[in-house]
Amino acid sequence: MSPCRQPNHTKEAPPPRPFYNQAVIANGFVFCSAQLPKDSTGRIVEGTVQDRAHQCIRNLKPVLGSIGSNLEKMVEVNVVLLDMEDFEKMNEVYLEWFGDIKPVKI
């Protein structure tokens, strides 16, 4: 394994599929895999788009925390929605979790 790339895993978040890591640290940057709205049992949470968006971020926090980082240090976020009608609802959640300097959203 190259010293400039290190995989990271935590049991505090749902496990990733076997073909990727929860996060990879490379040259001082942290790249996190997508987080699905799964609870601790591995099931997709019931409820609204907001409930699912909250769960995705709750899953991301321990991944970042396990490497000494947090949401406030994030630079970029990729959001995938099945229905663009849910965009504003997802944004409500996004605004609740991120600090004064929001990451860019792609």
CSV table of C-alpha atoms in Angstrom, one decimal:
chain,number,residue,atom,x,y,z
A,1,MET,CA,0.0,0.0,0.0
A,2,SER,CA,1.3,3.4,-0.9
A,3,PRO,CA,2.1,5.6,2.2
A,4,CYS,CA,0.2,8.5,0.6
A,5,ARG,CA,-3.1,6.6,0.5
A,6,GLN,CA,-4.6,5.0,3.6
A,7,PRO,CA,-8.0,3.4,3.8
A,8,ASN,CA,-10.2,4.1,6.9
A,9,HIS,CA,-13.0,2.2,8.4
A,10,THR,CA,-15.1,2.6,11.6
A,11,LYS,CA,-17.7,0.3,13.1
A,12,GLU,CA,-19.7,3.4,14.1
A,13,ALA,CA,-21.1,3.7,10.6
A,14,PRO,CA,-22.7,1.2,8.3
A,15,PRO,CA,-20.1,-1.0,6.6
A,16,PRO,CA,-19.3,-0.3,3.0
A,17,ARG,CA,-19.8,-2.7,0.2
A,18,PRO,CA,-16.7,-4.9,-0.3
A,19,PHE,CA,-15.5,-3.0,-3.3
A,20,TYR,CA,-14.9,0.3,-1.6
A,21,ASN,CA,-13.8,1.9,1.7
A,22,GLN,CA,-15.7,4.3,4.0
A,23,ALA,CA,-12.9,6.8,3.5
A,24,VAL,CA,-9.4,7.1,2.0
A,25,ILE,CA,-6.8,9.5,3.3
A,26,ALA,CA,-4.6,10.8,0.6
A,27,ASN,CA,-1.9,13.5,0.8
A,28,GLY,CA,-3.7,15.2,3.7
A,29,PHE,CA,-7.2,15.1,2.2
A,30,VAL,CA,-10.0,12.8,3.2
A,31,PHE,CA,-12.3,11.3,0.5
A,32,CYS,CA,-15.4,9.7,1.9
A,33,SER,CA,-17.7,7.3,0.2
A,34,ALA,CA,-21.4,8.0,-0.2
A,35,GLN,CA,-23.5,7.4,2.8
A,36,LEU,CA,-26.9,5.8,2.3
A,37,PRO,CA,-29.7,6.5,4.8
A,38,LYS,CA,-29.2,3.1,6.5
A,39,ASP,CA,-29.6,2.6,10.3
A,40,SER,CA,-27.5,0.4,12.5
A,41,THR,CA,-29.4,-2.7,11.3
A,42,GLY,CA,-28.4,-1.9,7.6
A,43,ARG,CA,-32.0,-1.0,6.7
A,44,ILE,CA,-33.0,2.2,4.8
A,45,VAL,CA,-34.8,4.4,7.3
A,46,GLU,CA,-38.5,5.0,6.9
A,47,GLY,CA,-39.9,8.4,6.7
A,48,THR,CA,-39.4,11.6,4.8
A,49,VAL,CA,-36.6,12.8,2.6
A,50,GLN,CA,-35.5,14.9,5.6
A,51,ASP,CA,-35.4,11.8,7.8
A,52,ARG,CA,-33.2,10.1,5.2
A,53,ALA,CA,-30.9,13.1,4.7
A,54,HIS,CA,-30.4,13.3,8.5
A,55,GLN,CA,-29.5,9.6,8.5
A,56,CYS,CA,-26.9,10.0,5.8
A,57,ILE,CA,-25.2,12.8,7.7
A,58,ARG,CA,-25.4,10.9,11.0
A,59,ASN,CA,-23.6,8.1,9.2
A,60,LEU,CA,-20.9,10.4,7.8
A,61,LYS,CA,-20.1,12.0,11.2
A,62,PRO,CA,-18.4,8.9,12.7
A,63,VAL,CA,-16.4,8.2,9.5
A,64,LEU,CA,-15.0,11.7,9.7
A,65,GLY,CA,-14.6,11.5,13.5
A,66,SER,CA,-12.6,8.3,13.3
A,67,ILE,CA,-9.8,10.2,11.5
A,68,GLY,CA,-10.0,13.4,13.6
A,69,SER,CA,-12.1,15.4,11.2
A,70,ASN,CA,-15.7,16.7,11.3
A,71,LEU,CA,-18.4,18.3,9.2
A,72,GLU,CA,-17.0,21.8,9.6
A,73,LYS,CA,-13.9,20.8,7.8
A,74,MET,CA,-15.7,19.5,4.7
A,75,VAL,CA,-14.9,21.3,1.4
A,76,GLU,CA,-17.2,19.5,-1.0
A,77,VAL,CA,-20.4,17.4,-0.8
A,78,ASN,CA,-22.0,15.4,-3.6
A,79,VAL,CA,-25.8,14.9,-3.2
A,80,VAL,CA,-27.8,12.4,-5.2
A,81,LEU,CA,-31.6,12.6,-5.2
A,82,LEU,CA,-34.0,10.3,-7.0
A,83,ASP,CA,-36.5,13.2,-7.4
A,84,MET,CA,-35.4,16.8,-7.9
A,85,GLU,CA,-38.7,17.8,-6.2
A,86,ASP,CA,-37.0,16.8,-3.0
A,87,PHE,CA,-34.1,19.3,-3.4
A,88,GLU,CA,-35.5,22.0,-1.1
A,89,LYS,CA,-36.4,19.5,1.6
A,90,MET,CA,-32.9,18.1,1.5
A,91,ASN,CA,-31.5,21.6,1.6
A,92,GLU,CA,-33.4,22.2,4.9
A,93,VAL,CA,-31.4,19.4,6.5
A,94,TYR,CA,-28.1,20.4,4.8
A,95,LEU,CA,-28.4,23.9,6.4
A,96,GLU,CA,-29.0,22.4,9.9
A,97,TRP,CA,-25.8,20.3,9.9
A,98,PHE,CA,-23.1,22.5,8.3
A,99,GLY,CA,-21.5,25.5,10.0
A,100,ASP,CA,-21.1,29.1,8.8
A,101,ILE,CA,-18.8,28.1,5.9
A,102,LYS,CA,-20.8,25.6,3.9
A,103,PRO,CA,-19.0,23.1,1.7
A,104,VAL,CA,-19.6,23.4,-2.0
A,105,LYS,CA,-22.3,21.2,-3.3
A,106,ILE,CA,-22.1,19.3,-6.6
